[in-house]
Structures are given as structure tokens and as C-alpha cells.
C-alpha positions as a Markdown table, in Angstrom:
| # | Residue | x | y | z |
|---|---|---|---|---|
| 1 | Met | -115.6 | 95.5 | 115.3 |
| 2 | Lys | -117.6 | 92.4 | 114.6 |
| 3 | Ala | -116.6 | 90.5 | 111.4 |
| 4 | His | -119.1 | 90.4 | 108.5 |
| 5 | Glu | -120.0 | 86.9 | 107.4 |
| 6 | Gly | -120.4 | 87.9 | 103.7 |
| 7 | Met | -118.8 | 89.9 | 100.9 |
| 8 | Tyr | -119.5 | 93.6 | 100.1 |
| 9 | Ile | -120.7 | 93.4 | 96.5 |
| 10 | Asp | -122.9 | 95.9 | 94.5 |
| 11 | Gly | -123.6 | 98.0 | 97.6 |
| 12 | Ala | -124.7 | 95.3 | 99.9 |
| 13 | Trp | -123.3 | 92.6 | 102.2 |
| 14 | Arg | -124.2 | 89.2 | 100.6 |
| 15 | Pro | -123.4 | 85.6 | 101.5 |
| 16 | Ala | -120.2 | 84.1 | 100.1 |
| 17 | Ala | -120.5 | 81.4 | 97.4 |
| 18 | Gly | -118.7 | 78.9 | 99.6 |
| 19 | Thr | -118.7 | 77.9 | 103.3 |
| 20 | Asp | -114.9 | 78.0 | 104.1 |
| 21 | Thr | -113.7 | 80.7 | 106.4 |
| 22 | Ile | -110.5 | 82.4 | 107.5 |
| 23 | Glu | -109.6 | 82.8 | 111.1 |
| 24 | Val | -108.3 | 86.3 | 112.1 |
| 25 | Val | -105.7 | 86.0 | 114.9 |
| 26 | Asn | -104.4 | 88.6 | 117.2 |
| 27 | Pro | -100.6 | 88.2 | 116.9 |
| 28 | Ala | -100.0 | 89.7 | 120.3 |
| 29 | Asp | -101.7 | 86.9 | 122.2 |
| 30 | Glu | -102.4 | 84.3 | 119.5 |
| 31 | Gln | -106.2 | 84.4 | 120.1 |
| 32 | Val | -108.8 | 84.1 | 117.4 |
| 33 | Ile | -110.7 | 87.4 | 117.2 |
| 34 | Gly | -113.0 | 86.7 | 114.2 |
| 35 | Arg | -113.7 | 84.8 | 111.0 |
| 36 | Val | -114.3 | 86.0 | 107.5 |
| 37 | Pro | -115.4 | 84.2 | 104.3 |
| 38 | Ala | -112.7 | 82.6 | 102.2 |
| 39 | Gly | -113.8 | 84.0 | 98.8 |
| 40 | Thr | -113.8 | 81.9 | 95.7 |
| 41 | Ala | -113.6 | 82.6 | 91.9 |
| 42 | Glu | -117.4 | 82.8 | 91.9 |
| 43 | Asp | -117.3 | 85.6 | 94.5 |
| 44 | Val | -114.7 | 87.4 | 92.5 |
| 45 | Asp | -116.7 | 87.1 | 89.4 |
| 46 | Ala | -119.8 | 88.5 | 91.0 |
| 47 | Ala | -117.8 | 91.5 | 92.3 |
| 48 | Val | -116.2 | 92.2 | 89.0 |
| 49 | Arg | -119.5 | 92.0 | 87.2 |
| 50 | Ala | -120.9 | 94.5 | 89.7 |
| 51 | Ala | -117.9 | 96.8 | 89.1 |
| 52 | Arg | -118.2 | 96.5 | 85.4 |
| 53 | Ala | -121.9 | 97.4 | 85.5 |
| 54 | Ala | -121.3 | 100.4 | 87.7 |
| 55 | Phe | -118.4 | 101.7 | 85.6 |
| 56 | Pro | -120.1 | 103.7 | 82.8 |
| 57 | Ala | -122.1 | 105.8 | 85.2 |
| 58 | Trp | -119.2 | 106.4 | 87.7 |
| 59 | Ala | -116.8 | 107.2 | 84.8 |
| 60 | Ala | -119.3 | 109.8 | 83.5 |
| 61 | Thr | -119.7 | 111.4 | 86.9 |
| 62 | Ala | -118.3 | 114.9 | 87.1 |
| 63 | Pro | -114.9 | 115.1 | 88.9 |
| 64 | Ala | -116.4 | 117.5 | 91.4 |
| 65 | Glu | -119.0 | 114.9 | 92.4 |
| 66 | Arg | -116.3 | 112.2 | 92.7 |
| 67 | Ala | -114.3 | 114.6 | 94.8 |
| 68 | Ala | -117.3 | 115.2 | 97.1 |
| 69 | Lys | -117.7 | 111.4 | 97.7 |
| 70 | Leu | -114.0 | 111.1 | 98.5 |
| 71 | Gly | -114.4 | 114.0 | 100.9 |
| 72 | Ala | -117.3 | 112.3 | 102.5 |
| 73 | Leu | -115.2 | 109.1 | 102.8 |
| 74 | Arg | -112.4 | 111.0 | 104.5 |
| 75 | Asp | -114.9 | 112.5 | 107.0 |
| 76 | Val | -116.2 | 109.0 | 107.8 |
| 77 | Leu | -112.7 | 107.8 | 108.4 |
| 78 | Val | -112.1 | 110.8 | 110.7 |
| 79 | Ala | -115.2 | 110.0 | 112.7 |
| 80 | Arg | -114.2 | 106.3 | 113.0 |
| 81 | Lys | -110.5 | 106.8 | 113.6 |
| 82 | Asp | -110.5 | 105.3 | 117.1 |
| 83 | Glu | -112.3 | 102.2 | 115.8 |
| 84 | Ile | -109.8 | 102.0 | 112.9 |
| 85 | Ala | -106.8 | 102.1 | 115.4 |
| 86 | Glu | -108.4 | 99.5 | 117.7 |
| 87 | Thr | -109.1 | 97.2 | 114.7 |
| 88 | Val | -105.6 | 97.4 | 113.3 |
| 89 | Thr | -104.1 | 96.8 | 116.8 |
| 90 | Ala | -106.3 | 93.8 | 117.2 |
| 91 | Glu | -105.5 | 92.1 | 113.9 |
| 92 | Leu | -102.0 | 93.3 | 113.2 |
| 93 | Gly | -100.7 | 93.6 | 116.8 |
| 94 | Ser | -99.5 | 97.2 | 116.3 |
| 95 | Pro | -99.2 | 99.1 | 119.6 |
| 96 | Leu | -102.2 | 101.3 | 119.9 |
| 97 | Pro | -100.3 | 104.7 | 119.9 |
| 98 | Phe | -98.7 | 103.7 | 116.6 |
| 99 | Ser | -102.1 | 102.6 | 115.2 |
| 100 | Gln | -103.6 | 105.9 | 116.2 |
| 101 | Thr | -100.8 | 108.1 | 114.8 |
| 102 | Val | -99.9 | 106.1 | 111.6 |
| 103 | His | -102.4 | 103.4 | 110.7 |
| 104 | Ala | -105.5 | 105.6 | 111.2 |
| 105 | Arg | -104.1 | 109.1 | 110.5 |
| 106 | Val | -102.1 | 108.5 | 107.3 |
| 107 | Pro | -105.0 | 107.0 | 105.3 |
| 108 | Ile | -107.1 | 110.1 | 106.3 |
| 109 | Leu | -104.5 | 112.4 | 104.9 |
| 110 | Val | -104.3 | 110.4 | 101.7 |
| 111 | Ala | -108.1 | 110.2 | 101.3 |
| 112 | Gly | -108.2 | 114.0 | 101.8 |
| 113 | Ser | -105.5 | 114.5 | 99.2 |
| 114 | Tyr | -107.4 | 112.7 | 96.6 |
| 115 | Ala | -110.6 | 114.5 | 97.4 |
| 116 | Glu | -108.7 | 117.7 | 96.5 |
| 117 | Leu | -107.0 | 116.2 | 93.5 |
| 118 | Ala | -110.2 | 114.9 | 92.0 |
| 119 | Ala | -111.6 | 118.4 | 92.0 |
| 120 | Thr | -108.5 | 120.1 | 90.5 |
| 121 | Tyr | -106.8 | 117.6 | 88.3 |
| 122 | Ala | -106.5 | 118.5 | 84.6 |
| 123 | Phe | -108.5 | 115.7 | 83.0 |
| 124 | Glu | -108.3 | 117.5 | 79.6 |
| 125 | Glu | -105.9 | 119.9 | 78.0 |
| 126 | Lys | -105.2 | 121.6 | 74.7 |
| 127 | Val | -102.1 | 120.6 | 72.8 |
| 128 | Gly | -101.8 | 122.5 | 69.5 |
| 129 | Asn | -104.7 | 121.4 | 67.4 |
| 130 | Ser | -105.5 | 118.5 | 69.7 |
| 131 | Thr | -107.6 | 118.0 | 72.8 |
| 132 | Val | -106.1 | 115.4 | 75.1 |
| 133 | Tyr | -108.3 | 113.6 | 77.6 |
| 134 | Gln | -107.4 | 111.6 | 80.6 |
| 135 | Glu | -110.0 | 108.8 | 81.0 |
| 136 | Pro | -110.4 | 106.1 | 83.6 |
| 137 | Val | -108.8 | 102.8 | 82.8 |
| 138 | Gly | -111.9 | 100.8 | 83.9 |
| 139 | Val | -112.3 | 98.1 | 86.5 |
| 140 | Val | -109.4 | 97.9 | 89.0 |
| 141 | Gly | -108.4 | 94.8 | 90.9 |
| 142 | Ala | -106.7 | 95.9 | 94.1 |
| 143 | Ile | -104.7 | 93.4 | 96.1 |
| 144 | Thr | -103.4 | 94.8 | 99.3 |
| 145 | Pro | -101.0 | 93.6 | 102.0 |
| 146 | Trp | -101.3 | 93.3 | 105.8 |
| 147 | Asn | -98.5 | 95.5 | 107.0 |
| 148 | Tyr | -100.3 | 98.9 | 106.6 |
| 149 | Pro | -103.8 | 97.5 | 106.0 |
| 150 | Leu | -105.9 | 100.7 | 105.7 |
| 151 | His | -103.2 | 102.9 | 104.2 |
| 152 | Gln | -102.6 | 100.4 | 101.4 |
| 153 | Ile | -106.3 | 100.2 | 100.7 |
| 154 | Val | -106.8 | 103.9 | 100.6 |
| 155 | Ala | -103.6 | 104.5 | 98.5 |
| 156 | Lys | -105.2 | 102.3 | 95.8 |
| 157 | Val | -109.0 | 102.8 | 96.1 |
| 158 | Ala | -108.9 | 106.6 | 96.5 |
| 159 | Pro | -107.0 | 107.4 | 93.3 |
| 160 | Ala | -109.0 | 104.8 | 91.4 |
| 161 | Leu | -112.3 | 106.4 | 92.4 |
| 162 | Ala | -110.9 | 109.9 | 91.8 |
| 163 | Ala | -110.0 | 108.8 | 88.3 |
| 164 | Gly | -113.5 | 107.4 | 87.6 |
| 165 | Cys | -112.6 | 103.7 | 87.9 |
| 166 | Thr | -114.6 | 101.1 | 89.8 |
| 167 | Val | -112.8 | 98.7 | 92.2 |
| 168 | Val | -112.8 | 95.1 | 93.5 |
| 169 | Leu | -110.6 | 94.9 | 96.6 |
| 170 | Lys | -109.0 | 91.6 | 97.8 |
| 171 | Pro | -107.3 | 92.5 | 101.1 |
| 172 | Ala | -104.7 | 90.4 | 102.9 |
| 173 | Glu | -106.1 | 87.4 | 104.8 |
| 174 | Asp | -104.3 | 88.4 | 108.0 |
| 175 | Thr | -106.0 | 91.8 | 108.2 |
| 176 | Pro | -109.5 | 91.6 | 106.7 |
| 177 | Leu | -111.4 | 93.3 | 109.5 |
| 178 | Thr | -109.8 | 96.6 | 108.6 |
| 179 | Ala | -111.0 | 96.1 | 105.0 |
| 180 | Gln | -114.5 | 95.4 | 106.1 |
| 181 | Leu | -114.5 | 98.5 | 108.2 |
| 182 | Phe | -113.4 | 100.5 | 105.1 |
| 183 | Ala | -116.3 | 99.0 | 103.1 |
| 184 | Glu | -118.6 | 100.2 | 105.8 |
| 185 | Ala | -117.1 | 103.7 | 105.5 |
| 186 | Val | -117.5 | 103.6 | 101.7 |
| 187 | Glu | -121.2 | 102.7 | 102.1 |
| 188 | Glu | -121.7 | 105.4 | 104.8 |
| 189 | Ala | -120.0 | 108.0 | 102.5 |
| 190 | Gly | -122.7 | 107.3 | 99.8 |
| 191 | Val | -120.5 | 105.9 | 97.1 |
| 192 | Pro | -122.8 | 104.3 | 94.5 |
| 193 | Ala | -123.4 | 100.6 | 94.6 |
| 194 | Gly | -120.9 | 98.6 | 92.6 |
| 195 | Val | -118.3 | 101.3 | 92.5 |
| 196 | Phe | -116.4 | 99.6 | 95.4 |
| 197 | Asn | -116.6 | 95.9 | 96.1 |
| 198 | Leu | -114.8 | 93.7 | 98.7 |
| 199 | Val | -114.0 | 90.0 | 98.5 |
| 200 | Thr | -112.0 | 88.5 | 101.4 |
| 201 | Gly | -110.0 | 85.3 | 100.7 |
| 202 | Leu | -106.7 | 83.7 | 100.2 |
| 203 | Gly | -104.2 | 85.0 | 97.6 |
| 204 | Pro | -103.8 | 81.8 | 95.6 |
| 205 | Val | -107.6 | 81.6 | 95.2 |
| 206 | Ala | -109.4 | 84.9 | 95.4 |
| 207 | Gly | -106.3 | 87.0 | 94.5 |
| 208 | Gln | -105.4 | 84.9 | 91.5 |
| 209 | Ala | -109.0 | 84.9 | 90.3 |
| 210 | Leu | -109.0 | 88.7 | 90.5 |
| 211 | Ala | -105.7 | 89.1 | 88.7 |
| 212 | Glu | -106.7 | 86.7 | 85.9 |
| 213 | His | -110.3 | 87.9 | 85.4 |
| 214 | Pro | -110.8 | 89.1 | 81.8 |
| 215 | Asp | -113.0 | 92.0 | 82.9 |
| 216 | Val | -110.4 | 93.5 | 85.2 |
| 217 | Asp | -108.5 | 96.2 | 83.2 |
| 218 | Leu | -105.7 | 97.0 | 85.7 |
| 219 | Val | -104.3 | 95.1 | 88.7 |
| 220 | Ser | -102.8 | 97.1 | 91.5 |
| 221 | Phe | -100.8 | 94.9 | 93.8 |
| 222 | Thr | -98.6 | 95.5 | 96.9 |
| 223 | Gly | -96.6 | 92.6 | 98.3 |
| 224 | Ser | -93.6 | 90.4 | 97.6 |
| 225 | Thr | -91.6 | 90.6 | 94.5 |
| 226 | Ala | -92.1 | 86.9 | 93.9 |
| 227 | Val | -95.9 | 87.3 | 93.8 |
| 228 | Gly | -95.6 | 90.5 | 91.8 |
| 229 | Lys | -93.7 | 88.7 | 89.1 |
| 230 | Arg | -96.4 | 86.2 | 88.7 |
| 231 | Ile | -99.1 | 88.9 | 88.6 |
| 232 | Gly | -97.0 | 90.8 | 86.0 |
| 233 | Ala | -96.7 | 87.6 | 83.9 |
| 234 | Thr | -100.5 | 87.0 | 84.1 |
| 235 | Ala | -101.3 | 90.6 | 83.2 |
| 236 | Gly | -98.8 | 90.6 | 80.4 |
| 237 | Ala | -100.4 | 87.6 | 78.7 |
| 238 | Ala | -103.6 | 89.5 | 78.6 |
| 239 | Val | -101.9 | 92.9 | 77.8 |
| 240 | Lys | -103.4 | 94.2 | 81.0 |
| 241 | Arg | -102.0 | 97.1 | 82.9 |
| 242 | Val | -100.4 | 96.6 | 86.3 |
| 243 | Ala | -99.1 | 98.8 | 89.2 |
| 244 | Leu | -96.7 | 96.8 | 91.4 |
| 245 | Glu | -95.3 | 98.0 | 94.7 |
| 246 | Leu | -93.0 | 95.3 | 95.7 |
| 247 | Gly | -90.0 | 94.5 | 98.0 |
| 248 | Gly | -87.2 | 96.7 | 99.3 |
| 249 | Lys | -83.8 | 96.5 | 100.9 |
| 250 | Ser | -83.2 | 100.2 | 101.4 |
| 251 | Ala | -79.9 | 101.8 | 102.3 |
| 252 | Asn | -79.5 | 104.5 | 105.0 |
| 253 | Val | -76.2 | 106.2 | 103.9 |
| 254 | Ile | -74.5 | 108.2 | 106.6 |
| 255 | Leu | -71.8 | 110.4 | 105.0 |
| 256 | Pro | -68.8 | 111.4 | 107.1 |
| 257 | Ser | -70.1 | 115.0 | 107.6 |
| 258 | Ala | -73.4 | 113.9 | 109.0 |
| 259 | Asp | -74.7 | 114.3 | 112.6 |
| 260 | Leu | -74.0 | 110.7 | 113.4 |
| 261 | Ala | -76.1 | 110.4 | 116.6 |
| 262 | Lys | -79.2 | 111.8 | 114.9 |
| 263 | Ala | -78.7 | 109.7 | 111.7 |
| 264 | Val | -78.3 | 106.5 | 113.7 |
| 265 | Asn | -81.1 | 107.1 | 116.1 |
| 266 | Val | -83.6 | 108.0 | 113.3 |
| 267 | Gly | -82.3 | 105.1 | 111.3 |
| 268 | Val | -82.9 | 102.6 | 114.0 |
| 269 | Ala | -86.4 | 104.0 | 114.7 |
| 270 | Asn | -87.2 | 103.7 | 111.0 |
| 271 | Val | -86.3 | 100.0 | 111.0 |
| 272 | Met | -88.1 | 99.1 | 114.2 |
| 273 | Ser | -91.3 | 101.0 | 113.2 |
| 274 | Asn | -94.2 | 98.7 | 112.6 |
| 275 | Ser | -92.1 | 95.8 | 113.9 |
| 276 | Gly | -89.9 | 96.1 | 110.8 |
| 277 | Gln | -92.8 | 95.3 | 108.6 |
| 278 | Thr | -92.3 | 98.2 | 106.2 |
| 279 | Cys | -91.2 | 97.6 | 102.6 |
| 280 | Ser | -89.4 | 100.9 | 102.5 |
| 281 | Ala | -87.5 | 100.5 | 105.8 |
| 282 | Trp | -83.8 | 101.5 | 105.8 |
| 283 | Thr | -82.6 | 98.0 | 106.8 |
| 284 | Arg | -79.0 | 98.6 | 105.7 |
| 285 | Met | -77.1 | 101.3 | 107.5 |
| 286 | Leu | -73.9 | 102.3 | 105.7 |
| 287 | Val | -71.3 | 104.1 | 107.8 |
| 288 | His | -67.8 | 105.3 | 107.0 |
| 289 | Thr | -65.1 | 103.1 | 108.6 |
| 290 | Ala | -63.7 | 106.0 | 110.7 |
| 291 | Arg | -66.9 | 106.2 | 112.7 |
| 292 | Tyr | -68.2 | 102.7 | 112.3 |
| 293 | Glu | -67.7 | 101.4 | 115.8 |
| 294 | Glu | -69.3 | 104.5 | 117.3 |
| 295 | Ala | -72.3 | 104.0 | 115.0 |
| 296 | Val | -72.6 | 100.4 | 116.1 |
| 297 | Glu | -72.6 | 101.4 | 119.8 |
| 298 | Leu | -75.2 | 104.0 | 119.2 |
| 299 | Ala | -77.4 | 101.6 | 117.2 |
| 300 | Ala | -77.2 | 98.9 | 119.8 |
| 301 | Ala | -78.2 | 101.2 | 122.6 |
| 302 | Ala | -81.1 | 102.7 | 120.5 |
| 303 | Ala | -82.4 | 99.2 | 119.6 |
| 304 | Thr | -82.2 | 98.0 | 123.2 |
| 305 | Lys | -84.4 | 100.9 | 124.4 |
| 306 | Tyr | -87.2 | 99.6 | 122.1 |
| 307 | Gly | -87.6 | 96.4 | 124.0 |
| 308 | Asp | -91.3 | 95.6 | 124.3 |
| 309 | Arg | -92.3 | 99.0 | 122.7 |
| 310 | Ile | -92.6 | 97.4 | 119.3 |
| 311 | Gly | -95.4 | 94.9 | 118.6 |
| 312 | Pro | -95.3 | 91.4 | 117.2 |
| 313 | Val | -94.8 | 90.4 | 113.6 |
| 314 | Val | -98.1 | 89.4 | 111.9 |
| 315 | Asn | -98.1 | 85.6 | 112.3 |
| 316 | Ala | -96.2 | 82.5 | 113.3 |
| 317 | Lys | -94.9 | 81.9 | 109.8 |
| 318 | Gln | -93.4 | 85.4 | 109.7 |
| 319 | Arg | -91.9 | 85.1 | 113.1 |
| 320 | Glu | -90.1 | 81.9 | 112.0 |
| 321 | Arg | -89.0 | 83.6 | 108.8 |
| 322 | Val | -87.4 | 86.5 | 110.6 |
| 323 | Arg | -85.8 | 84.1 | 113.1 |
| 324 | Gly | -84.3 | 82.1 | 110.2 |
| 325 | Tyr | -82.7 | 85.3 | 108.8 |
| 326 | Ile | -81.2 | 86.2 | 112.1 |
| 327 | Glu | -79.8 | 82.7 | 112.5 |
| 328 | Lys | -78.5 | 82.9 | 108.9 |
| 329 | Gly | -76.8 | 86.2 | 109.7 |
| 330 | Val | -75.0 | 84.6 | 112.6 |
| 331 | Ala | -74.0 | 81.6 | 110.6 |
| 332 | Glu | -72.5 | 83.8 | 107.8 |
| 333 | Gly | -70.3 | 85.7 | 110.3 |
| 334 | Ala | -72.3 | 88.8 | 111.3 |
| 335 | Arg | -72.1 | 90.0 | 114.9 |
| 336 | Val | -75.3 | 90.4 | 117.0 |
| 337 | Val | -75.0 | 93.6 | 119.1 |
| 338 | Ala | -78.6 | 93.8 | 120.1 |
| 339 | Gly | -81.5 | 91.3 | 120.2 |
| 340 | Gly | -81.3 | 87.9 | 118.5 |
| 341 | Pro | -83.6 | 85.1 | 117.4 |
| 342 | Glu | -85.1 | 84.4 | 120.9 |
| 343 | Ser | -88.6 | 85.6 | 121.5 |
| 344 | Pro | -88.9 | 88.2 | 124.3 |
| 345 | Arg | -92.3 | 86.8 | 125.3 |
| 346 | Glu | -93.9 | 83.4 | 125.9 |
| 347 | His | -97.0 | 84.2 | 123.9 |
| 348 | Gly | -97.4 | 86.2 | 120.8 |
| 349 | Tyr | -95.3 | 86.5 | 117.6 |
| 350 | Phe | -92.6 | 88.8 | 119.0 |
| 351 | Ile | -89.1 | 89.3 | 117.8 |
| 352 | Ser | -86.5 | 91.2 | 119.7 |
| 353 | Pro | -85.2 | 94.4 | 118.0 |
| 354 | Thr | -82.0 | 93.1 | 116.4 |
| 355 | Val | -78.9 | 94.9 | 115.2 |
| 356 | Phe | -76.1 | 93.2 | 113.3 |
| 357 | Ala | -72.5 | 94.6 | 112.9 |
| 358 | Asp | -69.7 | 93.4 | 110.7 |
| 359 | Val | -72.2 | 92.8 | 107.9 |
| 360 | Thr | -70.7 | 92.5 | 104.4 |
| 361 | Pro | -72.7 | 93.5 | 101.3 |
| 362 | Asp | -72.8 | 89.9 | 100.0 |
| 363 | Met | -74.4 | 88.4 | 103.1 |
| 364 | Thr | -78.0 | 87.1 | 102.9 |
| 365 | Ile | -79.2 | 89.6 | 105.5 |
| 366 | Ala | -77.8 | 92.4 | 103.4 |
| 367 | Gln | -79.4 | 91.2 | 100.1 |
| 368 | Glu | -82.8 | 89.8 | 101.0 |
| 369 | Glu | -85.9 | 91.5 | 102.5 |
| 370 | Ile | -86.4 | 90.2 | 106.0 |
| 371 | Phe | -89.5 | 92.2 | 106.9 |
| 372 | Gly | -88.8 | 92.2 | 110.6 |
| 373 | Pro | -87.1 | 94.4 | 113.2 |
| 374 | Val | -83.6 | 93.6 | 111.9 |
| 375 | Leu | -80.9 | 96.2 | 111.0 |
| 376 | Ser | -77.6 | 95.4 | 109.2 |
| 377 | Ile | -74.7 | 97.9 | 109.7 |
| 378 | Ile | -72.2 | 97.9 | 106.8 |
| 379 | Arg | -68.9 | 99.8 | 106.7 |
| 380 | Tyr | -67.5 | 101.7 | 103.6 |
| 381 | Glu | -64.2 | 103.3 | 102.8 |
| 382 | Asp | -65.3 | 106.1 | 100.5 |
| 383 | Glu | -68.4 | 107.5 | 98.8 |
| 384 | Glu | -67.9 | 105.4 | 95.6 |
| 385 | Glu | -67.9 | 102.3 | 97.7 |
| 386 | Ala | -71.0 | 103.5 | 99.6 |
| 387 | Leu | -72.8 | 104.1 | 96.3 |
| 388 | His | -71.8 | 100.7 | 95.0 |
| 389 | Ile | -73.1 | 99.0 | 98.2 |
| 390 | Ala | -76.3 | 101.0 | 98.3 |
| 391 | Asn | -77.1 | 100.2 | 94.7 |
| 392 | Gly | -75.9 | 96.6 | 95.0 |
| 393 | Thr | -79.2 | 94.8 | 95.4 |
| 394 | Val | -82.1 | 93.8 | 93.1 |
| 395 | Tyr | -84.3 | 96.4 | 94.9 |
| 396 | Gly | -84.7 | 100.1 | 94.7 |
| 397 | Leu | -87.7 | 101.3 | 96.7 |
| 398 | Ala | -86.5 | 103.9 | 99.2 |
| 399 | Gly | -83.5 | 105.1 | 101.1 |
| 400 | Ala | -81.9 | 107.9 | 103.1 |
| 401 | Val | -78.8 | 110.1 | 102.9 |
| 402 | Trp | -77.4 | 112.1 | 105.8 |
| 403 | Ala | -74.7 | 114.8 | 105.4 |
| 404 | Gly | -73.7 | 118.0 | 107.1 |
| 405 | Asp | -74.4 | 119.9 | 103.9 |
| 406 | Glu | -77.8 | 119.4 | 102.2 |
| 407 | Gly | -76.3 | 119.8 | 98.8 |
| 408 | Glu | -73.8 | 117.0 | 99.4 |
| 409 | Ala | -76.7 | 114.7 | 100.5 |
| 410 | Val | -78.7 | 115.6 | 97.4 |
| 411 | Ala | -75.8 | 115.0 | 95.1 |
| 412 | Phe | -75.3 | 111.5 | 96.5 |
| 413 | Ala | -79.1 | 110.8 | 96.5 |
| 414 | Arg | -79.4 | 111.6 | 92.8 |
| 415 | Arg | -77.0 | 108.8 | 92.1 |
| 416 | Leu | -79.0 | 106.2 | 94.0 |
| 417 | Asp | -81.1 | 103.7 | 92.0 |
| 418 | Thr | -84.2 | 104.1 | 94.1 |
| 419 | Gly | -87.6 | 105.7 | 93.9 |
| 420 | Gln | -87.7 | 107.8 | 97.0 |
| 421 | Val | -84.9 | 109.1 | 99.2 |
| 422 | Asp | -85.2 | 111.1 | 102.5 |
| 423 | Ile | -82.6 | 113.8 | 103.0 |
| 424 | Asn | -81.4 | 114.3 | 106.6 |
| 425 | Gly | -84.6 | 112.8 | 108.0 |
| 426 | Gly | -87.1 | 114.4 | 105.5 |
| 427 | Arg | -90.8 | 114.2 | 106.6 |
| 428 | Phe | -93.4 | 112.0 | 105.0 |
| 429 | Asn | -95.3 | 113.8 | 102.1 |
| 430 | Pro | -98.6 | 112.2 | 101.1 |
| 431 | Leu | -98.4 | 114.1 | 97.8 |
| 432 | Ala | -95.0 | 112.8 | 96.8 |
| 433 | Pro | -94.9 | 109.8 | 94.4 |
| 434 | Phe | -93.9 | 106.5 | 96.1 |
| 435 | Gly | -92.6 | 103.5 | 94.1 |
| 436 | Gly | -89.5 | 101.6 | 93.1 |
| 437 | Tyr | -86.8 | 101.0 | 90.6 |
| 438 | Lys | -85.6 | 97.6 | 89.5 |
| 439 | Gln | -87.4 | 94.7 | 91.2 |
| 440 | Ser | -89.1 | 97.0 | 93.7 |
| 441 | Gly | -92.0 | 97.5 | 91.3 |
| 442 | Val | -93.7 | 99.3 | 88.4 |
| 443 | Gly | -95.7 | 102.5 | 88.7 |
| 444 | Arg | -96.2 | 105.0 | 91.5 |
| 445 | Glu | -98.6 | 105.6 | 94.4 |
| 446 | Leu | -99.8 | 108.8 | 96.1 |
| 447 | Gly | -100.4 | 112.3 | 94.8 |
| 448 | Ser | -101.0 | 113.1 | 91.1 |
| 449 | His | -98.6 | 110.4 | 90.0 |
| 450 | Gly | -100.7 | 107.9 | 91.8 |
| 451 | Leu | -103.8 | 109.2 | 90.2 |
| 452 | Ser | -102.3 | 108.9 | 86.7 |
| 453 | Glu | -101.8 | 105.2 | 87.2 |
| 454 | Tyr | -105.6 | 104.8 | 86.8 |
| 455 | Leu | -106.0 | 106.9 | 83.7 |
| 456 | Gln | -105.4 | 106.3 | 80.0 |
| 457 | Thr | -104.9 | 109.0 | 77.4 |
| 458 | Lys | -107.0 | 109.8 | 74.4 |
| 459 | Ser | -106.3 | 112.6 | 71.9 |
| 460 | Leu | -108.7 | 114.3 | 69.4 |
| 461 | Gln | -107.3 | 116.2 | 66.5 |
| 462 | Phe | -109.1 | 119.2 | 65.0 |
């Protein structure tokens, strides 16, 4: 798609307040594919004022009508799914088949789920002599990342609109074209002017202005824990609500009774998916010492098969960051059994699928989020040690448990300090709540739990 030269504010594309622009680069070949405006605090203020003006009417709209608009938005996304996939591939570098099956398809499922929820959610209930109402929070500032550019937008905007909130979106500067395409879809779906607004720009400028704006009632942010802490502190000073989906260092715990080959192969695929740029990726594989070397061999073979099948990481800075972690792993004594820091291509921000063995729980690569195609395999002696290792980071976003008996896996998973756990390769569920414990965040996305983040409670006593 061709980049818009302005911001989408109050139902129209309008010129930015400033003249600075951001280059959009294809990470697969390092070529500039477009430019978008670098929004300023003035642009953010205009968008927030539009959202504030549109809020009373949208909040008063019947849930069935909001559901109809979300259904229309889903239909537009379906009609434009090929364009969505091509856009994500161009600005994120994701291989086209993955963009088609994940980057385009999953947001359609999520948008459809909120079209249904908006029509069926209990926005009021009787509790004894009281009537309890669930009302929209107000104006939402949504700040989204680049790794799943459309999914993260829809996971915030769809529930906010279903709740009756209005939204100002500040997307990641690396993937703004997908956000512009989404704004076009919102307009085509007939969402009223001002209900959704888009400001492209840099995080320290436009993102900070949005988080600090006094007329923003809730900030929903997905990104690094470091930035999430700053947003949380800013919001706390204003007693403003936040929803924070932050970093992860998820454990893939393979218990001795598990189907080892299946657990390892699915685990490697999980880490390499989206070039490792997934906050919930199972980047620590925990294997009993009796089967450790077998698991290492299986993982190395599986990773080697990926080769050029995974795309690049998003930009040069991220490539060097991932390389630095790989070099740190080697320096701290971990053993590279697949991949390494060398780029497999002359051009593009590619990293070889990398697997480390002989990783100890205290190593940097076992504690910090790398956000690249890097897997650490850690041995354990018994289940208590596995649990201690799995829970032994500041994060708690996701994870997996494998066992021959499902009950055994569930019993172990219930002891994990993490927000979502897949049992024996459980499938993605767009209605299940997603979010973390500890420094992985505050709040939940998806399904009815995601909708409730954008509601506040009022009770009337009779």
C-alpha cells in the first residue's frame, strides 16, 4: 500500500503538525518502502480532543450497534486480507505464508470475537437490591509494538470500541503502514468520526505525549518491561488506568513422561516462529537430565531445518542486540549446537536459528528477553528443580508443560507463576485471556477478560 502523508484524526486524513518523517524499511532487503509523518504532541492533542468529543455519543450507542460496526470491520479485514499480509511482509519481513496464516488471519478472528461479545456481554446485572452497570472507561491511548502489528492493534482497539470507548492509536514506528491500512478499514466499516484516531510517530515523542495526556483515561501498552514501567509511573501519578503487556522469558517444561520428540519439535517451532519476535515464546526448554542430550540433538536438528525459512528481525538495532546475546551466551559458557551470531545472508537483518545447550539458569540468555530466534536448553534433576527454574525469572507471561498424562501436566502448570500455559501443545484460543504475572504486565487481553479492561463499574442501590 502507499503510505499516507498525514494522520487519521476525526474521521479524515489531515496533515501532520510538523514536517519530520519516519522511513519505513523492509528488513529483508534494507530498502526504504515508504515514509510516514513523525507525530508531535500537537498531533496527539488533536487526536485526543477528537476522541473526547466523540466519546459521549459512542458510549451511548447500543451494544448491538457497536457490535454491527465491529462486524463490518471484520468483514473489511477479510476482504483485504491479502493486502494485509503483503503489507506486513513488506515492513516486518515476515515470510508471506506466515503473514497470511497468522498476521492477517488472527486479527480477523479477534475482531469477530469482539463483534459477538459486544452483542452478548452483560453490561448490567441485578445484585440484590442493586443494579450494577459496566460503563466505558473513556478515551483510550493505545500504544502497540511491531512484532504482530495488526493483531496487537485489533487486540486493543476492538475491545475498546466494544466497550464504548474511543481510541487514539500510536503504532510502532517500524510498522506504521499496517496501522494506516487498519485506519482505512475502520473508515470503510463506517465507524463514526473521532471514535478511532491514528497518530504515527516515535515513542519518546508521540507515545509519551499520549501516555501523559490529561484527557486520556486509560493507556494500553504492549512492549518492553522498561518502557512499561515508565508508562505505569506516569499513569500512577495521574491515577490513570493502565493495561500493560510486557516482556517474557517463558519456560517449556518437558516432564520425563512426555513424548520428547513432539515436545522438542513443537518447542523449537514456537521459538523460531516470527523470527523469535514473540513475547510469549518458550525460549527456555527444560529437560530432565536423563534425556537431556537426546533433546539437544533433536532441537539442533529441528533448528537447522529452518535455515532461510524464517524471516529477518525487524531492524539493524535488533539484529545487533540478538547477536550480542548470542555472543554473551558463548562467553558465559553455553554451547552452540545450531546457528550462531553470523548472519546467513549478505543483505537484510537475518539471524540464524540458534540453539544453546549447557545453559544454566543464572546465565544472561536464561534470564533476559532476547526477542530473536534463540533457544536455551536447561537440564533439571527432578520436578521441584524444574519448577524452581521455570519460576526463576522476573517474568511470567506464558509457558508450556508436556507429560504423558494430561493430569500430571495440569498439576505442574498450576504451580507455574505465569499467565498462560499450553498443555501438550494446546491450540491458540482467541477467547482465552492473555497476560502476565510479575514483570510481564498488568491486565489481560482477548475475550471477555480483555473487554473488561476497558470498563468501569457503577452500582445503583434501590
